[in-house]
Amino acid sequence: MALADCRLLGLPKIADHRGNLTFIEGGRHVPFQIERVYYLYDVPGGAERGGHAHKQLHQFIIAMSGSFDVVIDDGLERKRVHLNRSYNGLYLCPMTWRELDNFSSGSVCMVLASRHYDESDYIRDYGEFTATVNRA
Ligand code: TYD
């Protein structure tokens, strides 16, 4: 999978003077069925999350509040994406190395995932990741 397969996707936004509403339907607004949702919050200033790839997992990352950066890497190139709107999200296909940093104070990062948590789906060593993608 190339970095170009990871893309920023816009979500529906129902603008209303009472407050805006955004919704996400699995297989429709994100290119997979959603089996798990998790979120990062109370992230201390300067902290970094991620630092791994997934073998099979598809994910979609949204800045529900505040902002942060996602550095994505397919073993050939590396790109930094700034997320700061709750009606946009970043789709990450399997075998994408990611690092999250630059969290603003009070930010919340929500992640939609295509599978339940499975530690055996992780590649946590960058050397192992590049060796695996370059063999493929
Ligand atoms: P990890 O995915 O490494 O966090 P991040 O990439 O956001 O920095 O997960 C951190 C810990 O939380 C790890 O021990 C596994 C556990 N965890 C679960 O038990 N279930 C989950 O759905 C997730 C995402 C993590």
Tab-separated table of N, CA and C and ligand atoms in Angstrom:
chain	number	residue	atom	x	y	z
A	1	MET	N	0.846	-1.198	0.000
A	1	MET	CA	0.000	0.000	0.000
A	1	MET	C	0.885	1.253	0.000
A	2	ALA	N	0.531	2.203	-0.848
A	2	ALA	CA	1.318	3.434	-0.952
A	2	ALA	C	0.726	4.519	-0.064
A	3	LEU	N	1.541	5.521	0.184
A	3	LEU	CA	1.097	6.639	1.018
A	3	LEU	C	-0.122	7.332	0.405
A	4	ALA	N	-0.212	7.324	-0.940
A	4	ALA	CA	-1.336	7.960	-1.634
A	4	ALA	C	-2.668	7.300	-1.282
A	5	ASP	N	-2.626	6.022	-0.813
A	5	ASP	CA	-3.869	5.348	-0.423
A	5	ASP	C	-4.397	5.873	0.907
A	6	CYS	N	-3.531	6.525	1.682
A	6	CYS	CA	-3.956	7.131	2.935
A	6	CYS	C	-4.440	8.531	2.584
A	7	ARG	N	-5.654	8.834	2.878
A	7	ARG	CA	-6.145	10.135	2.412
A	7	ARG	C	-7.055	10.807	3.434
A	8	LEU	N	-7.091	12.130	3.305
A	8	LEU	CA	-7.961	12.942	4.139
A	8	LEU	C	-9.363	12.859	3.538
A	9	LEU	N	-10.344	12.450	4.327
A	9	LEU	CA	-11.715	12.326	3.821
A	9	LEU	C	-12.607	13.315	4.550
A	10	GLY	N	-13.487	13.958	3.789
A	10	GLY	CA	-14.450	14.886	4.382
A	10	GLY	C	-15.693	14.110	4.816
A	11	LEU	N	-16.248	14.504	5.945
A	11	LEU	CA	-17.443	13.837	6.476
A	11	LEU	C	-18.641	14.747	6.293
A	12	PRO	N	-19.848	14.178	6.259
A	12	PRO	CA	-21.036	15.027	6.147
A	12	PRO	C	-21.122	15.983	7.343
A	13	LYS	N	-21.571	17.196	7.056
A	13	LYS	CA	-21.712	18.177	8.141
A	13	LYS	C	-23.080	18.825	8.002
A	14	ILE	N	-23.914	18.657	9.004
A	14	ILE	CA	-25.231	19.298	9.019
A	14	ILE	C	-25.072	20.571	9.858
A	15	ALA	N	-24.969	21.687	9.137
A	15	ALA	CA	-24.775	22.964	9.825
A	15	ALA	C	-26.110	23.427	10.410
A	16	ASP	N	-26.065	23.892	11.617
A	16	ASP	CA	-27.303	24.269	12.314
A	16	ASP	C	-26.942	25.361	13.313
A	17	HIS	N	-27.806	26.357	13.453
A	17	HIS	CA	-27.479	27.434	14.402
A	17	HIS	C	-27.439	26.920	15.844
A	18	ARG	N	-27.998	25.719	16.081
A	18	ARG	CA	-27.952	25.127	17.430
A	18	ARG	C	-26.654	24.352	17.660
A	19	GLY	N	-25.836	24.251	16.584
A	19	GLY	CA	-24.594	23.467	16.678
A	19	GLY	C	-24.533	22.518	15.502
A	20	ASN	N	-23.364	22.222	15.026
A	20	ASN	CA	-23.200	21.373	13.849
A	20	ASN	C	-23.245	19.894	14.218
A	21	LEU	N	-23.586	19.075	13.223
A	21	LEU	CA	-23.682	17.626	13.451
A	21	LEU	C	-22.937	16.900	12.321
A	22	THR	N	-22.110	15.961	12.693
A	22	THR	CA	-21.409	15.122	11.704
A	22	THR	C	-21.692	13.671	12.040
A	23	PHE	N	-21.860	12.851	11.006
A	23	PHE	CA	-22.112	11.423	11.236
A	23	PHE	C	-21.198	10.588	10.348
A	24	ILE	N	-20.998	9.345	10.766
A	24	ILE	CA	-20.093	8.441	10.030
A	24	ILE	C	-20.771	7.080	9.928
A	25	GLU	N	-20.920	6.589	8.715
A	25	GLU	CA	-21.467	5.249	8.506
A	25	GLU	C	-20.373	4.359	7.950
A	26	GLY	N	-20.188	3.196	8.602
A	26	GLY	CA	-19.155	2.247	8.182
A	26	GLY	C	-19.417	1.767	6.769
A	27	GLY	N	-18.360	1.669	5.958
A	27	GLY	CA	-18.485	1.194	4.577
A	27	GLY	C	-18.998	2.262	3.630
A	28	ARG	N	-19.334	3.427	4.173
A	28	ARG	CA	-19.907	4.500	3.357
A	28	ARG	C	-19.043	5.756	3.415
A	29	HIS	N	-18.880	6.277	4.608
A	29	HIS	CA	-18.042	7.468	4.766
A	29	HIS	C	-16.603	7.093	5.083
A	30	VAL	N	-16.404	5.869	5.585
A	30	VAL	CA	-15.051	5.325	5.751
A	30	VAL	C	-15.033	3.998	4.990
A	31	PRO	N	-13.906	3.654	4.340
A	31	PRO	CA	-13.901	2.489	3.435
A	31	PRO	C	-13.714	1.147	4.146
A	32	PHE	N	-14.400	0.964	5.285
A	32	PHE	CA	-14.370	-0.331	5.984
A	32	PHE	C	-15.535	-0.336	6.970
A	33	GLN	N	-15.877	-1.533	7.453
A	33	GLN	CA	-16.880	-1.640	8.503
A	33	GLN	C	-16.201	-1.370	9.841
A	34	ILE	N	-16.882	-0.654	10.711
A	34	ILE	CA	-16.272	-0.229	11.980
A	34	ILE	C	-16.545	-1.285	13.056
A	35	GLU	N	-15.468	-1.817	13.635
A	35	GLU	CA	-15.638	-2.826	14.705
A	35	GLU	C	-15.167	-2.317	16.061
A	36	ARG	N	-14.451	-1.194	16.023
A	36	ARG	CA	-13.883	-0.704	17.290
A	36	ARG	C	-13.711	0.797	17.199
A	37	VAL	N	-13.898	1.453	18.322
A	37	VAL	CA	-13.653	2.900	18.437
A	37	VAL	C	-12.800	3.095	19.685
A	38	TYR	N	-11.732	3.879	19.577
A	38	TYR	CA	-10.997	4.251	20.785
A	38	TYR	C	-10.568	5.705	20.662
A	39	TYR	N	-10.197	6.309	21.776
A	39	TYR	CA	-9.814	7.719	21.724
A	39	TYR	C	-8.689	8.014	22.693
A	40	LEU	N	-7.906	8.976	22.300
A	40	LEU	CA	-6.784	9.459	23.113
A	40	LEU	C	-7.189	10.818	23.663
A	41	TYR	N	-6.969	11.033	24.919
A	41	TYR	CA	-7.355	12.298	25.567
A	41	TYR	C	-6.428	12.522	26.748
A	42	ASP	N	-6.470	13.715	27.323
A	42	ASP	CA	-5.553	14.074	28.423
A	42	ASP	C	-4.101	13.803	28.019
A	43	VAL	N	-3.782	14.088	26.757
A	43	VAL	CA	-2.420	13.852	26.271
A	43	VAL	C	-1.530	14.992	26.778
A	44	PRO	N	-0.476	14.702	27.525
A	44	PRO	CA	0.381	15.780	28.044
A	44	PRO	C	1.153	16.475	26.925
A	45	GLY	N	1.446	17.748	27.094
A	45	GLY	CA	2.201	18.507	26.098
A	45	GLY	C	3.504	17.794	25.754
A	46	GLY	N	3.814	17.722	24.472
A	46	GLY	CA	5.075	17.120	24.028
A	46	GLY	C	5.025	15.609	23.880
A	47	ALA	N	3.901	14.988	24.263
A	47	ALA	CA	3.837	13.516	24.186
A	47	ALA	C	3.696	13.037	22.742
A	48	GLU	N	4.157	11.840	22.502
A	48	GLU	CA	4.015	11.204	21.189
A	48	GLU	C	3.304	9.881	21.364
A	49	ARG	N	2.406	9.581	20.447
A	49	ARG	CA	1.687	8.297	20.463
A	49	ARG	C	1.974	7.579	19.152
A	50	GLY	N	1.395	6.393	19.017
A	50	GLY	CA	1.614	5.620	17.795
A	50	GLY	C	3.015	5.032	17.800
A	51	GLY	N	3.695	5.126	16.668
A	51	GLY	CA	5.007	4.498	16.560
A	51	GLY	C	4.855	3.024	16.245
A	52	HIS	N	3.986	2.740	15.288
A	52	HIS	CA	3.778	1.350	14.863
A	52	HIS	C	3.002	1.318	13.556
A	53	ALA	N	2.922	0.130	12.970
A	53	ALA	CA	2.058	-0.107	11.804
A	53	ALA	C	1.152	-1.287	12.142
A	54	HIS	N	0.140	-1.481	11.310
A	54	HIS	CA	-0.748	-2.633	11.469
A	54	HIS	C	-0.725	-3.456	10.195
A	55	LYS	N	-0.760	-4.763	10.363
A	55	LYS	CA	-0.696	-5.667	9.198
A	55	LYS	C	-2.004	-5.677	8.425
A	56	GLN	N	-3.132	-5.730	9.132
A	56	GLN	CA	-4.440	-5.905	8.484
A	56	GLN	C	-5.400	-4.753	8.732
A	57	LEU	N	-5.153	-4.004	9.783
A	57	LEU	CA	-6.143	-3.050	10.282
A	57	LEU	C	-6.266	-1.801	9.412
A	58	HIS	N	-7.510	-1.427	9.133
A	58	HIS	CA	-7.807	-0.124	8.527
A	58	HIS	C	-8.235	0.798	9.663
A	59	GLN	N	-7.828	2.052	9.588
A	59	GLN	CA	-8.195	2.996	10.644
A	59	GLN	C	-8.575	4.350	10.050
A	60	PHE	N	-9.311	5.102	10.835
A	60	PHE	CA	-9.721	6.436	10.423
A	60	PHE	C	-9.575	7.326	11.648
A	61	ILE	N	-8.782	8.384	11.527
A	61	ILE	CA	-8.405	9.208	12.679
A	61	ILE	C	-9.045	10.590	12.565
A	62	ILE	N	-9.686	11.019	13.626
A	62	ILE	CA	-10.372	12.316	13.630
A	62	ILE	C	-9.938	13.130	14.853
A	63	ALA	N	-9.671	14.412	14.624
A	63	ALA	CA	-9.447	15.332	15.741
A	63	ALA	C	-10.824	15.793	16.210
A	64	MET	N	-11.360	15.160	17.253
A	64	MET	CA	-12.701	15.508	17.736
A	64	MET	C	-12.695	16.871	18.413
A	65	SER	N	-11.530	17.212	18.969
A	65	SER	CA	-11.369	18.503	19.624
A	65	SER	C	-9.890	18.868	19.541
A	66	GLY	N	-9.583	20.136	19.361
A	66	GLY	CA	-8.187	20.557	19.290
A	66	GLY	C	-7.510	20.054	18.024
A	67	SER	N	-6.213	19.839	18.109
A	67	SER	CA	-5.449	19.467	16.908
A	67	SER	C	-4.237	18.626	17.277
A	68	PHE	N	-3.730	17.927	16.293
A	68	PHE	CA	-2.488	17.150	16.431
A	68	PHE	C	-2.011	16.812	15.026
A	69	ASP	N	-0.802	16.265	14.947
A	69	ASP	CA	-0.237	15.859	13.656
A	69	ASP	C	-0.140	14.338	13.598
A	70	VAL	N	-0.339	13.807	12.408
A	70	VAL	CA	-0.101	12.382	12.169
A	70	VAL	C	0.998	12.290	11.110
A	71	VAL	N	2.097	11.673	11.467
A	71	VAL	CA	3.174	11.429	10.498
A	71	VAL	C	2.942	10.030	9.941
A	72	ILE	N	2.789	9.943	8.619
A	72	ILE	CA	2.549	8.636	7.998
A	72	ILE	C	3.724	8.290	7.083
A	73	ASP	N	3.994	6.994	6.996
A	73	ASP	CA	5.211	6.521	6.333
A	73	ASP	C	4.896	5.144	5.757
A	74	ASP	N	5.164	4.956	4.464
A	74	ASP	CA	4.907	3.645	3.846
A	74	ASP	C	6.203	2.870	3.602
A	75	GLY	N	7.291	3.350	4.189
A	75	GLY	CA	8.579	2.682	4.004
A	75	GLY	C	9.399	3.319	2.893
A	76	LEU	N	8.736	4.159	2.081
A	76	LEU	CA	9.425	4.846	0.986
A	76	LEU	C	9.407	6.351	1.207
A	77	GLU	N	8.222	6.856	1.546
A	77	GLU	CA	8.114	8.292	1.825
A	77	GLU	C	7.363	8.536	3.119
A	78	ARG	N	7.478	9.751	3.597
A	78	ARG	CA	6.943	10.139	4.903
A	78	ARG	C	6.238	11.473	4.731
A	79	LYS	N	5.087	11.624	5.373
A	79	LYS	CA	4.299	12.853	5.221
A	79	LYS	C	3.710	13.229	6.574
A	80	ARG	N	3.610	14.529	6.851
A	80	ARG	CA	3.004	15.011	8.094
A	80	ARG	C	1.644	15.631	7.774
A	81	VAL	N	0.594	15.147	8.436
A	81	VAL	CA	-0.763	15.653	8.199
A	81	VAL	C	-1.263	16.290	9.488
A	82	HIS	N	-1.730	17.524	9.395
A	82	HIS	CA	-2.261	18.231	10.564
A	82	HIS	C	-3.774	18.030	10.594
A	83	LEU	N	-4.304	17.528	11.690
A	83	LEU	CA	-5.755	17.348	11.820
A	83	LEU	C	-6.282	18.341	12.853
A	84	ASN	N	-7.305	19.106	12.466
A	84	ASN	CA	-7.850	20.111	13.392
A	84	ASN	C	-9.331	20.390	13.175
A	85	ARG	N	-10.004	19.512	12.405
A	85	ARG	CA	-11.438	19.696	12.167
A	85	ARG	C	-12.172	18.387	12.410
A	86	SER	N	-13.303	18.445	13.132
A	86	SER	CA	-14.003	17.201	13.458
A	86	SER	C	-14.862	16.698	12.297
A	87	TYR	N	-14.881	17.421	11.158
A	87	TYR	CA	-15.607	16.934	9.975
A	87	TYR	C	-14.646	16.417	8.894
A	88	ASN	N	-13.366	16.266	9.256
A	88	ASN	CA	-12.387	15.631	8.364
A	88	ASN	C	-11.731	14.494	9.127
A	89	GLY	N	-11.262	13.503	8.401
A	89	GLY	CA	-10.510	12.430	9.062
A	89	GLY	C	-9.471	11.876	8.114
A	90	LEU	N	-8.499	11.205	8.686
A	90	LEU	CA	-7.415	10.634	7.891
A	90	LEU	C	-7.577	9.116	7.850
A	91	TYR	N	-7.745	8.586	6.642
A	91	TYR	CA	-7.850	7.141	6.461
A	91	TYR	C	-6.440	6.560	6.365
A	92	LEU	N	-6.182	5.548	7.168
A	92	LEU	CA	-4.891	4.846	7.127
A	92	LEU	C	-5.131	3.412	6.703
A	93	CYS	N	-4.533	3.014	5.589
A	93	CYS	CA	-4.683	1.634	5.136
A	93	CYS	C	-3.673	0.745	5.878
A	94	PRO	N	-3.846	-0.578	5.782
A	94	PRO	CA	-2.902	-1.464	6.459
A	94	PRO	C	-1.467	-1.192	5.999
A	95	MET	N	-0.523	-1.543	6.824
A	95	MET	CA	0.911	-1.393	6.553
A	95	MET	C	1.319	0.069	6.341
A	96	THR	N	0.767	0.941	7.192
A	96	THR	CA	1.194	2.337	7.227
A	96	THR	C	1.793	2.609	8.609
A	97	TRP	N	3.030	3.017	8.630
A	97	TRP	CA	3.657	3.415	9.899
A	97	TRP	C	3.095	4.776	10.284
A	98	ARG	N	2.730	4.966	11.544
A	98	ARG	CA	2.195	6.265	11.978
A	98	ARG	C	2.767	6.690	13.325
A	99	GLU	N	2.954	8.000	13.431
A	99	GLU	CA	3.369	8.618	14.695
A	99	GLU	C	2.474	9.826	14.902
A	100	LEU	N	1.979	10.027	16.101
A	100	LEU	CA	1.100	11.168	16.396
A	100	LEU	C	1.813	12.073	17.401
A	101	ASP	N	1.852	13.365	17.091
A	101	ASP	CA	2.505	14.300	18.006
A	101	ASP	C	1.888	15.691	17.847
A	102	ASN	N	2.489	16.674	18.503
A	102	ASN	CA	2.028	18.066	18.401
A	102	ASN	C	0.577	18.228	18.884
A	103	PHE	N	0.189	17.469	19.916
A	103	PHE	CA	-1.178	17.543	20.448
A	103	PHE	C	-1.396	18.898	21.119
A	104	SER	N	-2.475	19.563	20.768
A	104	SER	CA	-2.812	20.805	21.463
A	104	SER	C	-3.428	20.446	22.819
A	105	SER	N	-3.414	21.416	23.710
A	105	SER	CA	-3.971	21.186	25.042
A	105	SER	C	-5.463	20.848	24.940
A	106	GLY	N	-5.907	19.803	25.593
A	106	GLY	CA	-7.325	19.428	25.589
A	106	GLY	C	-7.777	18.701	24.342
A	107	SER	N	-6.848	18.326	23.474
A	107	SER	CA	-7.268	17.679	22.225
A	107	SER	C	-7.762	16.255	22.483
A	108	VAL	N	-8.641	15.819	21.595
A	108	VAL	CA	-9.160	14.448	21.651
A	108	VAL	C	-9.005	13.830	20.269
A	109	CYS	N	-8.353	12.682	20.224
A	109	CYS	CA	-8.120	11.962	18.969
A	109	CYS	C	-8.984	10.717	18.979
A	110	MET	N	-9.962	10.657	18.073
A	110	MET	CA	-10.809	9.463	17.996
A	110	MET	C	-10.356	8.614	16.811
A	111	VAL	N	-10.299	7.312	17.036
A	111	VAL	CA	-9.871	6.385	15.985
A	111	VAL	C	-10.957	5.335	15.765
A	112	LEU	N	-11.376	5.192	14.516
A	112	LEU	CA	-12.298	4.128	14.132
A	112	LEU	C	-11.447	3.024	13.529
A	113	ALA	N	-11.734	1.773	13.876
A	113	ALA	CA	-10.882	0.669	13.421
A	113	ALA	C	-11.739	-0.464	12.868
A	114	SER	N	-11.163	-1.204	11.916
A	114	SER	CA	-11.913	-2.250	11.203
A	114	SER	C	-11.947	-3.575	11.960
A	115	ARG	N	-11.158	-3.699	13.042
A	115	ARG	CA	-11.103	-4.966	13.777
A	115	ARG	C	-10.981	-4.709	15.269
A	116	HIS	N	-11.286	-5.723	16.033
A	116	HIS	CA	-11.058	-5.636	17.470
A	116	HIS	C	-9.555	-5.560	17.741
A	117	TYR	N	-9.216	-5.162	18.944
A	117	TYR	CA	-7.805	-5.057	19.327
A	117	TYR	C	-7.125	-6.422	19.247
A	118	ASP	N	-5.948	-6.430	18.619
A	118	ASP	CA	-5.185	-7.677	18.479
A	118	ASP	C	-3.697	-7.310	18.418
A	119	GLU	N	-2.977	-7.570	19.492
A	119	GLU	CA	-1.562	-7.168	19.546
A	119	GLU	C	-0.749	-7.824	18.427
A	120	SER	N	-1.171	-9.007	17.959
A	120	SER	CA	-0.378	-9.693	16.920
A	120	SER	C	-0.498	-9.005	15.559
A	121	ASP	N	-1.414	-8.031	15.453
A	121	ASP	CA	-1.555	-7.268	14.196
A	121	ASP	C	-0.572	-6.084	14.134
A	122	TYR	N	0.094	-5.800	15.257
A	122	TYR	CA	1.002	-4.640	15.315
A	122	TYR	C	2.394	-4.994	14.786
A	123	ILE	N	3.046	-4.035	14.134
A	123	ILE	CA	4.499	-4.072	13.927
A	123	ILE	C	5.023	-2.847	14.673
A	124	ARG	N	5.761	-3.079	15.740
A	124	ARG	CA	6.193	-1.966	16.603
A	124	ARG	C	7.655	-1.578	16.384
A	125	ASP	N	8.327	-2.302	15.498
A	125	ASP	CA	9.739	-2.014	15.232
A	125	ASP	C	9.864	-1.454	13.816
A	126	TYR	N	10.430	-0.234	13.697
A	126	TYR	CA	10.473	0.430	12.378
A	126	TYR	C	11.324	-0.352	11.377
A	127	GLY	N	12.410	-0.945	11.842
A	127	GLY	CA	13.273	-1.751	10.958
A	127	GLY	C	12.526	-2.962	10.423
A	128	GLU	N	11.740	-3.582	11.284
A	128	GLU	CA	10.940	-4.740	10.852
A	128	GLU	C	9.878	-4.294	9.840
A	129	PHE	N	9.305	-3.099	10.078
A	129	PHE	CA	8.294	-2.553	9.163
A	129	PHE	C	8.886	-2.337	7.769
A	130	THR	N	10.026	-1.644	7.690
A	130	THR	CA	10.605	-1.356	6.363
A	130	THR	C	11.048	-2.654	5.682
A	131	ALA	N	11.571	-3.585	6.459
A	131	ALA	CA	11.981	-4.868	5.869
A	131	ALA	C	10.762	-5.593	5.308
A	132	THR	N	9.634	-5.539	6.017
A	132	THR	CA	8.418	-6.230	5.574
A	132	THR	C	7.859	-5.579	4.315
A	133	VAL	N	7.766	-4.253	4.267
A	133	VAL	CA	7.170	-3.613	3.081
A	133	VAL	C	8.109	-3.735	1.870
A	134	ASN	N	9.404	-3.742	2.098
A	134	ASN	CA	10.321	-3.840	0.972
A	134	ASN	C	10.426	-5.254	0.414
A	135	ARG	N	10.009	-6.240	1.222
A	135	ARG	CA	9.953	-7.628	0.750
A	135	ARG	C	8.694	-7.868	-0.072
A	136	ALA	N	7.653	-7.086	0.219
A	136	ALA	CA	6.321	-7.359	-0.363
A	136	ALA	C	6.323	-7.075	-1.872
B	1	TYD	P1	-1.234	1.561	21.397
B	1	TYD	O1	-2.049	1.137	20.225
B	1	TYD	O2	0.223	1.176	21.403
B	1	TYD	O3	-1.353	3.132	21.601
B	1	TYD	P2	-1.005	4.347	20.603
B	1	TYD	O4	-0.622	3.763	19.284
B	1	TYD	O5	-2.240	5.162	20.537
B	1	TYD	O6	0.112	5.120	21.215
B	1	TYD	O7	-1.941	1.024	22.712
B	1	TYD	C1	-1.512	1.398	24.002
B	1	TYD	C2	-1.944	0.305	24.973
B	1	TYD	O8	-3.367	0.204	25.012
B	1	TYD	C3	-1.411	-1.085	24.617
B	1	TYD	O9	-1.024	-1.722	25.819
B	1	TYD	C4	-2.594	-1.806	24.050
B	1	TYD	C5	-3.788	-1.138	24.690
B	1	TYD	N1	-4.957	-1.071	23.789
B	1	TYD	C6	-6.037	-1.900	24.013
B	1	TYD	O10	-6.065	-2.711	24.956
B	1	TYD	N2	-7.110	-1.815	23.161
B	1	TYD	C7	-7.139	-0.950	22.102
B	1	TYD	O11	-8.145	-0.906	21.358
B	1	TYD	C8	-5.996	-0.118	21.871
B	1	TYD	C9	-5.951	0.832	20.724
B	1	TYD	C10	-4.927	-0.210	22.746
